[in-house]
Amino acid sequence: MSAVTGKTWVFGDEINSDVMAPGIYFKEPMDVMASHCLEAIDPSFASNVKPGDIIVAGRAFGVGSAREQAALSFAHLNVGAILAKSYARIFYRNMLNFGVPALIFPQADEINARDEVTVDAIAGTIENKTTGKNYAVSPIPEHLMEMISLGGLMPFLKKKIDAGELKTGAMPK
Amino acid sequence: MDPFCWSGAMKGLQSPAKEKEHRYVMGETLIQKIMARASGKAAVTPGEIVTCAVDLAMILDSGGPRKIWPRLEQLGVGIYDNEKVIVVADHFVPAADPQSAAILKLTREFVKKFDIKHFYDMEGICHVVMAENGHLQPGMFCCGGDSHSTMGGAFGCYMAGFGAIEMSGVVVTGDIWSVVPETIKVDWSGAFGEGVAAKDIMLFLARELGMENAFKVVEYGGDTIRNMSMMERMVLTNMAAELGAETGLIAPDETTLEAIRAGGTEPAADALEWRSDDDATFCAEHNFDARTLVPQVAAPHKPSNSGPAEDFEKDKIHVDQAYIGACVGAKLTDLHMVASVLKGRQVKSGTRLMVAPSSKKIMREAAADGTLATITEAGGMILPSGCGACAGLGAGIIADGEVCISSTNRNFQGRMGSNDSFVYLGSPYTVAAAAVAGEIVDPRGMLS
């Protein structure tokens, strides 16, 4: 996984997974679900976010429901990285399992909407090209590095299965 | 509280050792003991990353088979254990449209295909069904595909919520990585006053402790909790999710063992040994007095936005809908609270009361003891057992500008329907009192 550069979308504290993936669209296909991502707080987000754009947020990003659609919506919209002051536990795990880097970024308040930012999740560096500021952050946890670099949990499991490193049941006939 | 303490803990740590280590550790917390056993180690310390064997993996119609089956096909493998993977259909039940019907059909086909031994089809909400059927034992390590899986922690076991993507991994590998959490100890002493319930504890704690306790466990204790039934205890562990915690825990006692037996399972011989040591280290300790707690209400749009119910009276907030439902808020004890308010009273004209019992078993019991009759005589409507309107999925969702007061656990914007609706949270007493008054009131005036 290489560094990503994109424009920033800035959100506040305690943005919950219900507003990222509203339950009333649960039965719809993923592209419909993703088109409603965050609409309750920013109706323009899903239609205007560009591949590689960076989400910047405050505390407890993704708090609430375990719904994977919250994380999957960002992956579906090709968001490049998420930088939040802190994460809700299940959302954080979901993001990494979908291979989208989620970094803890205490200085989130120093980023403005539409700044151009480069994120290197493996090196743990953030460069704000608009303000010229550089930051060092904790990289992705070491035990998850391989999974993230392969693109998430499914490619990681596939590799282990193909290498004969994982024992499980067989697919029934 | 340091919101980043877990992040530091996740840096530079080694993978779990394969060999059993022998370390002398004084004063272990309950979660340390559970994770030590599940990871095959003599002892673990908070911050350590471990791989735990999963004793029970609960998946649901919503984020279960329909998400997991295609991934199993993609990987070309099956599941790790058809005794340990439990399937519950509770989110889209009963089917109200063709998509829901198709999701439920696929769920049933998955059960057949993978020869799942424990399937609960429209029997009630998963967390309550687990408890009713003796699946949970102290010391177990369990994963569930729903954030309120924390509810199972009332049995002194680890049970936490995970997304469908992570549950896809669990049903394949039978294990999962975890950071051994620190424990926040929360003790309550004294008896509740009239009209006060476990739900009020949680709306109070959401305000006091906040919603940002990620990768920490909340362990509840004290005589208030010891005197609670299992159903009331499960409110505390359920809403540990609203505190943002990894899970909630309550050490087992005789009440726990009785509940396990009632579910048709004999408790393990060592069941009561699963408890934190007296000299265990907690990252925070809180002591609260239940005698001074008053009924609480959380205003839109988050559970921590709470205060005493009596403070809401002056605003005369008209209630369009009063909803009794979800895993947390429509158990038999909850329905009894509702009936105690409604007895001899009527739901106010212009306000609708809907009641969706948490499980079919609870529905049967409430029918048998006259509770449902009290509710319907007062003008309440009984809905099917399932997740329903709590998550904006089933009957009872609300429109633009409408106000709902609900015994459920979460009131995030748009959760119960329209993005422009308003959800307040309260105990079953408080919701029933609002149904009668047509506005938000302190329920104590209707009990004495």
Coordinates of C-alpha atoms in Angstrom, one line a residue, chain A residues 34-91:
Chain A
A34 CA -23.0 4.3 0.1
S35 CA -24.9 7.1 -1.7
H36 CA -26.6 7.9 1.6
C37 CA -23.3 7.9 3.7
L38 CA -23.3 10.8 6.2
E39 CA -26.3 12.5 4.5
A40 CA -27.9 13.4 7.8
I41 CA -25.0 15.7 8.6
D42 CA -23.6 16.6 5.1
P43 CA -26.0 15.8 2.2
S44 CA -23.3 16.7 -0.4
F45 CA -20.7 14.3 0.9
A46 CA -21.5 11.0 -0.9
S47 CA -22.1 12.7 -4.3
N48 CA -19.0 14.9 -4.2
V49 CA -16.3 12.8 -2.5
K50 CA -13.6 11.8 -5.0
P51 CA -11.4 8.7 -5.0
G52 CA -8.5 9.2 -2.7
D53 CA -10.1 11.9 -0.6
I54 CA -9.2 11.9 3.1
I55 CA -11.7 11.9 6.0
V56 CA -10.7 14.0 9.0
A57 CA -12.7 13.6 12.2
G58 CA -12.8 14.2 15.9
R59 CA -13.2 11.8 18.8
A60 CA -15.0 8.4 18.8
F61 CA -15.4 8.2 15.0
G62 CA -17.8 5.5 14.1
V63 CA -19.4 5.1 17.5
G64 CA -22.4 2.8 17.8
S65 CA -23.7 0.0 15.6
A66 CA -21.4 -2.9 14.4
R67 CA -22.8 -2.5 10.9
E68 CA -20.0 -3.2 8.4
Q69 CA -21.8 -1.0 5.9
A70 CA -20.5 2.1 7.8
A71 CA -16.9 1.2 7.0
L72 CA -17.7 -0.4 3.7
S73 CA -19.4 2.8 2.5
F74 CA -16.1 4.6 2.8
A75 CA -14.3 1.8 1.0
H76 CA -17.0 1.8 -1.7
L77 CA -16.5 5.6 -2.2
N78 CA -12.8 4.9 -2.6
V79 CA -11.8 7.1 0.4
G80 CA -8.0 7.1 0.7
A81 CA -7.6 7.2 4.4
I82 CA -9.3 8.2 7.6
L83 CA -7.6 10.5 10.2
A84 CA -9.5 10.8 13.5
K85 CA -8.6 11.8 17.0
S86 CA -10.0 8.4 18.2
Y87 CA -12.2 5.6 16.9
A88 CA -15.0 3.5 18.2
R89 CA -13.6 0.0 18.5
I90 CA -15.8 -2.0 16.1
F91 CA -15.7 0.7 13.4

